XYZ file of N, CA and C in Angstrom:
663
model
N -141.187 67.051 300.693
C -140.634 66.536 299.440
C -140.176 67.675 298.527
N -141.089 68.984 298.695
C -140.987 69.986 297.278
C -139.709 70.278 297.724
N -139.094 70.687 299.295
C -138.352 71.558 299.947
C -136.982 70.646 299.953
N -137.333 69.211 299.726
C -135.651 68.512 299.222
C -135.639 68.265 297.729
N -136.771 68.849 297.168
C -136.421 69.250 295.776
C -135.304 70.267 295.413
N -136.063 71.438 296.056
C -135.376 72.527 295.987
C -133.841 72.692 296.686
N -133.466 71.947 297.597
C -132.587 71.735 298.361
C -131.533 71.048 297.313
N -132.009 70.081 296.676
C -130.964 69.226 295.586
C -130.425 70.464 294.376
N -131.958 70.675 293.930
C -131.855 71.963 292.819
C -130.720 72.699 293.262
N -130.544 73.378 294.667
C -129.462 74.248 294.746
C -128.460 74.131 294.886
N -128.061 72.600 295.590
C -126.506 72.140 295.755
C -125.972 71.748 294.432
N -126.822 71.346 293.230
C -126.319 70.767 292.493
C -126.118 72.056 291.318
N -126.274 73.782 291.567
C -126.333 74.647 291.463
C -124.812 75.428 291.689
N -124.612 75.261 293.232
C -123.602 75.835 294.132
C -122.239 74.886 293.252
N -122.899 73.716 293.124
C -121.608 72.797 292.472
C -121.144 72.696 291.533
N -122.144 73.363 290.496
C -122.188 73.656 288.683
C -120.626 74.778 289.057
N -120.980 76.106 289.938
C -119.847 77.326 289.731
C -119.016 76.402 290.592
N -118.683 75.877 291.420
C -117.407 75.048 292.013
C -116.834 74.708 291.009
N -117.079 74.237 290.172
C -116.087 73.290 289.109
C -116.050 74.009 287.995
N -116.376 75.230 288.309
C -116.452 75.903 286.611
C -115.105 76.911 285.871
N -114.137 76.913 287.137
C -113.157 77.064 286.961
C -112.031 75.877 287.021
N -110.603 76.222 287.012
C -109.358 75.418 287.554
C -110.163 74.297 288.594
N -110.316 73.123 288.234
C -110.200 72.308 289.650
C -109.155 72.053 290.773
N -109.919 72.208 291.913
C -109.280 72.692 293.222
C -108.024 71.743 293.784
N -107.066 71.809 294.192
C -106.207 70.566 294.256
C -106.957 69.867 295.457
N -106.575 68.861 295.439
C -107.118 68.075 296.753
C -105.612 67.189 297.654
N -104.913 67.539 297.052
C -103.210 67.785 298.138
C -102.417 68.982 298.404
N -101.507 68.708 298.526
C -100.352 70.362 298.762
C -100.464 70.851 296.895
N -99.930 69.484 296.449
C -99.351 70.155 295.640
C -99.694 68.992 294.388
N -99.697 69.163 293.335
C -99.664 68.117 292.050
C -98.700 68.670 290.816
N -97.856 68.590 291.151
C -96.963 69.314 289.667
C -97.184 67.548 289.046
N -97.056 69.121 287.336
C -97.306 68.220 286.675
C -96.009 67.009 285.884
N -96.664 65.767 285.705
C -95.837 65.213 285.074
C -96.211 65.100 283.554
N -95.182 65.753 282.446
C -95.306 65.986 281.552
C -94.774 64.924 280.445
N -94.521 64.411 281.219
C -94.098 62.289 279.910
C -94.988 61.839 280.353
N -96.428 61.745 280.824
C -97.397 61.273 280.951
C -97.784 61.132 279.426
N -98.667 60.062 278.904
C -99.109 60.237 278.069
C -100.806 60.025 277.933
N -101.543 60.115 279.597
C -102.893 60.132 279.755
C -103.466 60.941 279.299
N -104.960 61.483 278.736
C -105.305 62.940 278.424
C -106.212 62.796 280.123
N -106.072 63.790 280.867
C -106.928 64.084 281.691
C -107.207 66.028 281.580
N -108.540 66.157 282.103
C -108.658 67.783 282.279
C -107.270 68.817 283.181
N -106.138 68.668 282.614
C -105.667 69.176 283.492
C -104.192 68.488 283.268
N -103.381 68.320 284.041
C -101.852 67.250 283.535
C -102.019 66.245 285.007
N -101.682 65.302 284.154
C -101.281 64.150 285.634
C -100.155 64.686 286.719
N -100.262 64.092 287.796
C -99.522 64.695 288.919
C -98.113 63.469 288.642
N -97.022 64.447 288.757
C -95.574 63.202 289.076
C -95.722 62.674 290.888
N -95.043 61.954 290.451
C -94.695 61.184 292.028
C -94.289 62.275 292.813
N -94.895 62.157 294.430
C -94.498 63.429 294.929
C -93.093 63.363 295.678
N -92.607 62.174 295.105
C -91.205 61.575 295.798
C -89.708 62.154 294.569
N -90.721 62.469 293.579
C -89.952 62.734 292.575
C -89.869 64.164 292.320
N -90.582 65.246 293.198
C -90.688 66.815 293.047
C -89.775 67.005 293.452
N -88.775 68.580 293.066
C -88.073 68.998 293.194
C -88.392 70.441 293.344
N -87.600 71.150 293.935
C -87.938 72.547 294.079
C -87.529 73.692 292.754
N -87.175 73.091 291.665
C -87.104 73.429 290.724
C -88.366 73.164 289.620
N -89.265 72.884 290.079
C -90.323 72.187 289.466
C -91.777 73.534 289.921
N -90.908 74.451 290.711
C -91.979 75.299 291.199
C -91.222 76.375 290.865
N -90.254 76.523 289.993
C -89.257 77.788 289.580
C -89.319 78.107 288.205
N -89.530 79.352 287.698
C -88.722 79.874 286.762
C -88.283 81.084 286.390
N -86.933 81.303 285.626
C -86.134 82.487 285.368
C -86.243 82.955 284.420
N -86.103 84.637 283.703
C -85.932 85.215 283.361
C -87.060 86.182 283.319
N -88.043 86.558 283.898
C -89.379 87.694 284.112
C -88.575 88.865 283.922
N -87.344 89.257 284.379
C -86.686 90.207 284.766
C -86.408 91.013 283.450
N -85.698 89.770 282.068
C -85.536 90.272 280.896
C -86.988 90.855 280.023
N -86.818 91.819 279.460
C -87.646 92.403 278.115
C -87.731 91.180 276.836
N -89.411 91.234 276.885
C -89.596 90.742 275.778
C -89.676 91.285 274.147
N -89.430 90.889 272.935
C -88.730 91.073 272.241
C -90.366 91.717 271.347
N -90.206 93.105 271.293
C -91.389 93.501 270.810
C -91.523 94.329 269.505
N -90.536 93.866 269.176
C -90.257 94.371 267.408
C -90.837 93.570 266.412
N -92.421 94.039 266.044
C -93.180 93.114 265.344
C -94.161 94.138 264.981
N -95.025 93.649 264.217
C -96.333 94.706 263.418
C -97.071 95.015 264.692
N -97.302 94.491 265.803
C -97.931 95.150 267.066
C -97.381 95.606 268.094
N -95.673 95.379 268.192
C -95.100 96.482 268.982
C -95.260 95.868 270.266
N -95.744 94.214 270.249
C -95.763 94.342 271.852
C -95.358 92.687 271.868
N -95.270 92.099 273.044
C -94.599 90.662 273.456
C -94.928 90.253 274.724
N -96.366 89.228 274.704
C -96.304 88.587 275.907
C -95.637 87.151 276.126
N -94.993 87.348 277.637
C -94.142 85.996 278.110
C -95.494 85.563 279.252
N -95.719 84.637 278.802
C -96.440 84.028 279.531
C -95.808 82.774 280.607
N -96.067 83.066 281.816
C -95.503 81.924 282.932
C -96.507 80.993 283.084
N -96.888 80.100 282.511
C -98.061 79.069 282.906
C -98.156 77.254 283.314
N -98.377 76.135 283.696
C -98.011 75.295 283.840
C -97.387 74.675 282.323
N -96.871 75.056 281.509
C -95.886 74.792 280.733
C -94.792 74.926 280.976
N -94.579 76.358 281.715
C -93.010 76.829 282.103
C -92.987 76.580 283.453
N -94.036 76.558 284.493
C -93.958 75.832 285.937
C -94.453 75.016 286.209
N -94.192 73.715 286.150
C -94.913 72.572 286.239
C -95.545 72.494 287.542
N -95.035 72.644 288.493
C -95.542 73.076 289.592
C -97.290 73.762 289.879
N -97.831 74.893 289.150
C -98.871 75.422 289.071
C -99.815 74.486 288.757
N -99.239 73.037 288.392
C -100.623 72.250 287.783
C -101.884 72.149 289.215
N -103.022 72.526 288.880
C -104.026 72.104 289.662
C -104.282 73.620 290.623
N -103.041 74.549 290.853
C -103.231 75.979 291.404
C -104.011 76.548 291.017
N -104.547 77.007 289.842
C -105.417 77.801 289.580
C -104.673 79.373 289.048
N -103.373 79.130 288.724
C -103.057 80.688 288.912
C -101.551 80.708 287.309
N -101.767 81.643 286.605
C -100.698 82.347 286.200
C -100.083 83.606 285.504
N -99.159 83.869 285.017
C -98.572 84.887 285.171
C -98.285 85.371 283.670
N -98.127 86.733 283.576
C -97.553 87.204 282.162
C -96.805 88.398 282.367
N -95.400 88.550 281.587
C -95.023 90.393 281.447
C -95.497 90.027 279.794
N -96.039 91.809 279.823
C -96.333 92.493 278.661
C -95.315 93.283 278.562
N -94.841 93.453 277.289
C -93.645 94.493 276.831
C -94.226 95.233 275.819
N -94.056 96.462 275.519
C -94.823 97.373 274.891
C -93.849 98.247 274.230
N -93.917 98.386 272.689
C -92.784 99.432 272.178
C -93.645 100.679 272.340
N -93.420 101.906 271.712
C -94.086 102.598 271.507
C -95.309 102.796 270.176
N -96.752 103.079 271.142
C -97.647 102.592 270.331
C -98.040 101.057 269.951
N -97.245 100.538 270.733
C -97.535 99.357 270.835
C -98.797 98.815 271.000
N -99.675 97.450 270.810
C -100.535 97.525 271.067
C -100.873 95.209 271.258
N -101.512 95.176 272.825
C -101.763 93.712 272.799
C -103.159 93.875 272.171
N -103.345 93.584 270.929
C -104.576 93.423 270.352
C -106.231 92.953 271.311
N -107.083 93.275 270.843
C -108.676 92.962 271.490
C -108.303 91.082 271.358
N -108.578 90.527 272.743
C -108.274 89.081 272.798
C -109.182 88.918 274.053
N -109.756 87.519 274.257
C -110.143 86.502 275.343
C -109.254 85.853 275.667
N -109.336 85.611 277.039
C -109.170 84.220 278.076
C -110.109 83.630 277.827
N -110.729 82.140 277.847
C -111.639 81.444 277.954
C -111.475 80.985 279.336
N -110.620 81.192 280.226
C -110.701 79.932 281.209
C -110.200 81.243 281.798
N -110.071 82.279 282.392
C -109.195 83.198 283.247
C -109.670 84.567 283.176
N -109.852 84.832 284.658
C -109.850 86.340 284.922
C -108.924 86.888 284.849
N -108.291 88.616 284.575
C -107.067 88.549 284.634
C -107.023 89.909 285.314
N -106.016 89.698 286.182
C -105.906 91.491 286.941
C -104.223 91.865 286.238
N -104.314 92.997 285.721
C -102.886 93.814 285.225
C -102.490 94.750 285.831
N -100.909 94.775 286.166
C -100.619 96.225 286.751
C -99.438 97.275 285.903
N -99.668 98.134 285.724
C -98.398 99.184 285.032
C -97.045 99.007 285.644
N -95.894 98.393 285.356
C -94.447 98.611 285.974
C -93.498 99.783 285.360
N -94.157 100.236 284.244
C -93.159 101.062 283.433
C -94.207 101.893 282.623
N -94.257 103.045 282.270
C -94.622 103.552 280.923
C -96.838 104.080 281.796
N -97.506 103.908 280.282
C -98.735 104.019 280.530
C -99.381 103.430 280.010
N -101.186 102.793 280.159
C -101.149 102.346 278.608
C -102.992 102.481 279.118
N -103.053 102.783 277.615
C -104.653 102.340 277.655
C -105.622 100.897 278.021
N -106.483 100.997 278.411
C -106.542 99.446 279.009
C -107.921 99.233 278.195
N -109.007 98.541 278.497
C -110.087 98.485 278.162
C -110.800 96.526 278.155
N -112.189 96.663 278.412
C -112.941 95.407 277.659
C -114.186 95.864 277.372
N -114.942 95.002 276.832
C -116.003 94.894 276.213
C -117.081 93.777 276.942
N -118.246 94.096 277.033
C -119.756 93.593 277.774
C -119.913 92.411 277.070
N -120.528 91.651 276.739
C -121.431 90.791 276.164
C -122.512 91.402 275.429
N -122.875 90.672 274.592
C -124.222 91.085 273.733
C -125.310 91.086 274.966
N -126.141 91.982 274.406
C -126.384 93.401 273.635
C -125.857 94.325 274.006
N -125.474 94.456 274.803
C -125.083 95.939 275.620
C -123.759 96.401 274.971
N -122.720 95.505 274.573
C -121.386 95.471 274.101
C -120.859 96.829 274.910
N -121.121 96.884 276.148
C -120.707 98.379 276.717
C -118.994 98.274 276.561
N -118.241 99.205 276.643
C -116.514 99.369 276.706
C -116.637 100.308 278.063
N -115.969 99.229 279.311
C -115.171 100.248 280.094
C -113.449 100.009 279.734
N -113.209 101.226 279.771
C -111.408 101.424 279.329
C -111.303 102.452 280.087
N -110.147 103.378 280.236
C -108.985 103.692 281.228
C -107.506 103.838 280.664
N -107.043 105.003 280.844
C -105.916 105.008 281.086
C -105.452 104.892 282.052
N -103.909 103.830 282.523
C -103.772 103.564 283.344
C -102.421 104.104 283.775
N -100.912 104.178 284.434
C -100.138 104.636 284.557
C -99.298 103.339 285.569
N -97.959 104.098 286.082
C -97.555 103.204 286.847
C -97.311 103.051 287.955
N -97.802 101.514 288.919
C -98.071 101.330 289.932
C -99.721 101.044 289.646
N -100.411 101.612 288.912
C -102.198 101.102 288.723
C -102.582 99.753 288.412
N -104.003 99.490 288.791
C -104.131 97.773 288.550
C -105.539 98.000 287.695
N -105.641 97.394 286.596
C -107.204 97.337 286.520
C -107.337 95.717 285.659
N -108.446 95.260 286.372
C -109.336 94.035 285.763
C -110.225 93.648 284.644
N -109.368 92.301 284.039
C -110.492 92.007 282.903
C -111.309 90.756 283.001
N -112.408 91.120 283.199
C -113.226 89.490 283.950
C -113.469 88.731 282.438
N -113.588 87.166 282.795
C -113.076 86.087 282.240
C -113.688 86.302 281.371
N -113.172 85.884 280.206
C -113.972 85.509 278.981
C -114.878 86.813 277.952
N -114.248 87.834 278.137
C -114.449 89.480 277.513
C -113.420 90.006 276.783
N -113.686 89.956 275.520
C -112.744 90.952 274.753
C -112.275 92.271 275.622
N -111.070 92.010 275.633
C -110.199 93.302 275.909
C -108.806 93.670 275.424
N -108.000 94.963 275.890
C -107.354 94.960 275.026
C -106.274 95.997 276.177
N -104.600 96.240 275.330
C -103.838 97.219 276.220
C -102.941 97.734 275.001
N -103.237 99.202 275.217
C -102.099 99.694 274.321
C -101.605 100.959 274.612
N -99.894 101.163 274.061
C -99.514 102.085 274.482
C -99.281 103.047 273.521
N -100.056 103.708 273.998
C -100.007 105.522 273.447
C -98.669 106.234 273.368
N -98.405 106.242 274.261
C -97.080 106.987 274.413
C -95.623 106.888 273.554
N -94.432 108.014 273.848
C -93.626 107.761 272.849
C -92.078 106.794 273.929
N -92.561 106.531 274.736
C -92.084 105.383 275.282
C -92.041 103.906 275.606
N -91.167 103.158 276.031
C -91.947 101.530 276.222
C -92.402 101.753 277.094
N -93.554 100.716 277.217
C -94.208 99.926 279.008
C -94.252 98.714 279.178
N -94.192 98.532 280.379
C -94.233 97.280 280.843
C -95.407 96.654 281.789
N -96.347 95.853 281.604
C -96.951 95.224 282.710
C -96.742 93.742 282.848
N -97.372 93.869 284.221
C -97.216 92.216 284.703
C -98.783 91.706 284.885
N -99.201 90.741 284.750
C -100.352 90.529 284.609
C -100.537 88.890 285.513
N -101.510 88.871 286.568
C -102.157 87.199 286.936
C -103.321 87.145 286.721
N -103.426 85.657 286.415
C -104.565 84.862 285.318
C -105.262 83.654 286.266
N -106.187 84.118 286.380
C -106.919 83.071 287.209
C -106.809 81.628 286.247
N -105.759 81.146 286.074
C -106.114 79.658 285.669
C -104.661 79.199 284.891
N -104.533 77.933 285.376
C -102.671 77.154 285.233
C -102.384 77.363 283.856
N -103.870 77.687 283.243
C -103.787 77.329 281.268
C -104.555 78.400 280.876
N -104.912 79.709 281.244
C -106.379 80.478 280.640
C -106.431 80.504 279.138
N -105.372 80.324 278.111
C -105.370 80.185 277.078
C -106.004 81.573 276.670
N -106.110 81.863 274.887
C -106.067 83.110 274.541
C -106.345 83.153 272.804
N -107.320 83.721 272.924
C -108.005 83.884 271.384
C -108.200 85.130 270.665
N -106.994 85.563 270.020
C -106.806 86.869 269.649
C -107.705 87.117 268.471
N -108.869 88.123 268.794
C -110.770 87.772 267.734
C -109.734 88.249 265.917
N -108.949 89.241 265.847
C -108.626 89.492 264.482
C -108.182 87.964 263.818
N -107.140 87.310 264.656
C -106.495 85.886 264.250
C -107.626 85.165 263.673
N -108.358 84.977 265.249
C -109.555 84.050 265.243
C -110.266 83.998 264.017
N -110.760 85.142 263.203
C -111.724 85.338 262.338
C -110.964 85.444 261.056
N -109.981 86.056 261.009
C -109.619 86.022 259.409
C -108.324 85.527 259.272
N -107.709 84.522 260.305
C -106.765 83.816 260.070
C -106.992 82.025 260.054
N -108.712 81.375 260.552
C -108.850 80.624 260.696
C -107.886 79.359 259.360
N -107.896 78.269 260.339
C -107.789 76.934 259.420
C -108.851 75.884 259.287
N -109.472 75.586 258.349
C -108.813 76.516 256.713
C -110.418 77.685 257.547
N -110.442 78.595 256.376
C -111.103 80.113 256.284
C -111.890 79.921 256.654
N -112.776 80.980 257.539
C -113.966 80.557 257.264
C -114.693 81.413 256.121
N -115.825 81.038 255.611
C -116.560 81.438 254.260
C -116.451 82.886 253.891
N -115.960 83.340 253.024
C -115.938 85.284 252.925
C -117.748 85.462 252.865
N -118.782 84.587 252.674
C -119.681 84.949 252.256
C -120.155 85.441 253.702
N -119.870 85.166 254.472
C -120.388 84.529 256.323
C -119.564 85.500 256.761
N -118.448 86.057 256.421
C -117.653 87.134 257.120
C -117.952 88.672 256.546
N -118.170 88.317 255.179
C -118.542 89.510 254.528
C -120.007 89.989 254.664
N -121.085 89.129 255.285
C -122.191 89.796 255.851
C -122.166 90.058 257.229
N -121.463 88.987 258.077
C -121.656 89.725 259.330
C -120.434 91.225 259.576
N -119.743 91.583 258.539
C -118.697 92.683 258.961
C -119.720 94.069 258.168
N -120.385 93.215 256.694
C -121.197 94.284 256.564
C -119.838 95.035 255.987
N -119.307 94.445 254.740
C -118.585 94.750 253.935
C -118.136 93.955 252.988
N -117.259 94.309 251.858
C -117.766 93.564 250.800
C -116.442 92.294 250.892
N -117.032 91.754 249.602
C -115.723 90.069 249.773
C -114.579 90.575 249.429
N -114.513 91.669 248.652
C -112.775 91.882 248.618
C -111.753 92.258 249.658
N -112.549 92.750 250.194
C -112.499 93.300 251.341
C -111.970 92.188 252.598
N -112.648 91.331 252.823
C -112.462 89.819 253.433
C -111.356 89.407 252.904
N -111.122 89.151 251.456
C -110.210 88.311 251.247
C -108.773 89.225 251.195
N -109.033 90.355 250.948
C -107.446 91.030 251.476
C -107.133 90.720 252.830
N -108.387 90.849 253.883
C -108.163 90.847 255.398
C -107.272 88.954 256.031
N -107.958 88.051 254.916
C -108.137 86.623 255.376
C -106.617 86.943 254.514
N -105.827 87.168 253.922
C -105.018 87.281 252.922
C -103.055 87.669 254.272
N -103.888 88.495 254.769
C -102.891 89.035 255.510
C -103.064 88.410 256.890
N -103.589 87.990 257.173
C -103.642 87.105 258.782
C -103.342 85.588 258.263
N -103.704 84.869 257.041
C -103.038 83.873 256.461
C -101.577 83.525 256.199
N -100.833 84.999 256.123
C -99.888 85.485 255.642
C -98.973 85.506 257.547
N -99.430 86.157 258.066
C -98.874 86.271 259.398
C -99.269 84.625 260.327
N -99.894 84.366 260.134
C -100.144 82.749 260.808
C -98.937 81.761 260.688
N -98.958 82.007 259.321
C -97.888 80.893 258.701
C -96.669 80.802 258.565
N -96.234 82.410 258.815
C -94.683 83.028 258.986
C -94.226 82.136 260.165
C-alpha cells in the first residue's frame, strides 16, 4: 500500500513539470484561430481544412529595428501573434537591435527560457539568481556566441560599444511574455504606494515620486 502511495506521489510529481510549461500539441499542428472568441490557456485551433501555409510564415526579420529611443535598443518579437501557426509549439523568436550603448533593460520571461546569439556587434549579457543568493553571471559576448537565460530571472543585454548589434534570440514558449522590473515598479497602474517603494529601495519619497513621475510619463507616451 505505502509503495503505491509513493508510486502516485511521484507520477503525480513527474506530471506537475509536464504541464508546467507550453502544453504539448497532441496533433501536427493547431494554428491558431484568432476570431475565436473562447478564452482557453492558449488560442483555439482553426479548422485544419482551413490552414494555409501562410499561417506558418512571417516577413521582415531581415529589416533593423527602429532603435532610436531613451534605451537605444528595439525588440521584434516573432510570437503566436505574428505566426499563428506556433500556437501549441512551444517556441519563439526575437531580433534585438542595439544602437550604440544601447541597452535591453534588466527584464523576465515568466513563461520562457531564452537562448541568444550575437549576429553583429558585441554586447554584455548577464542574469540574476533568486533570493538569497541574487548571484549575477554575465559575460561579454561577441559574434557568432550563444549564451542562456533560464526562465523566469532577471536579465539583461547591452551594448558597450561605439557600434550597433544585433541578436537573434529563441524563447521557449508561443507567448513567454515580458516584465521589464524598472516599468513594473515605478510605472505601475495606478502606483504602487511611494511609502512601500520608498522602504523597500531604502530611499526617500521624493525620490520615488520623481522615479514613478518619469516611467508614468514614458508608459503613457
Amino acid at each position: 500500500m505505502a509503495s503505491r502511495i509513493l508510486l502516485l506521489a511521484f507520477l503525480a510529481l513527474v506530471s506537475s513539470h509536464a504541464i508546467a510549461s507550453d502544453p504539448s500539441p497532441l496533433q501536427d499542428f493547431c494554428v491558431a484561430d484568432k476570431t475565436s472568441h473562447v478564452f482557453v490557456n492558449g488560442l483555439v485551433c482553426k479548422n485544419p481544412n482551413d490552414v494555409r501555409a501562410d499561417d506558418f510564415f512571417f516577413s521582415g526579420l531581415d529589416r533593423p529595428g527602429d532603435a532610436a529611443n531613451k534605451l537605444g535598443s528595439n525588440v521584434t518579437l516573432v510570437n503566436v501573434e505574428k505566426i499563428a501557426g506556433l500556437n501549441t509549439l512551444g517556441i519563439s523568436l526575437a531580433r534585438i537591435d542595439f544602437a550604440p550603448y544601447g541597452l535591453n533593460p534588466p527584464h523576465i520571461h515568466p513563461r520562457a527560457t531564452e537562448i541568444l546569439t550575437v549576429l553583429e556587434g558585441s554586447l554584455y549579457v548577464g542574469f540574476v539568481t533568486s533570493n538569497t543568493d541574487n548571484r549575477l553571471f554575465a559575460k561579454v559576448i561577441n559574434k557568432g556566441d550563444v549564451f542562456v537565460f533560464p526562465q523566469g530571472l532577471i536579465h539583461f543585454q547591452f551594448n558597450y560599444g561605439m557600434k550597433n548589434a544585433v541578436a537573434i534570440a529563441a524563447l521557449s514558449s508561443q507567448n513567454p511574455g515580458v516584465i521589464t522590473v524598472a516599468n513594473a515598479v515605478f510605472g505601475s497602474k495606478p502606483p504602487i504606494s511611494r511609502d512601500v517603494l520608498a522602504k523597500a529601495f531604502q530611499v526617500d519619497k521624493k525620490t520615488i515620486d520623481w522615479l514613478q513621475a518619469q516611467f508614468w510619463m514614458d508608459n503613457n507616451n
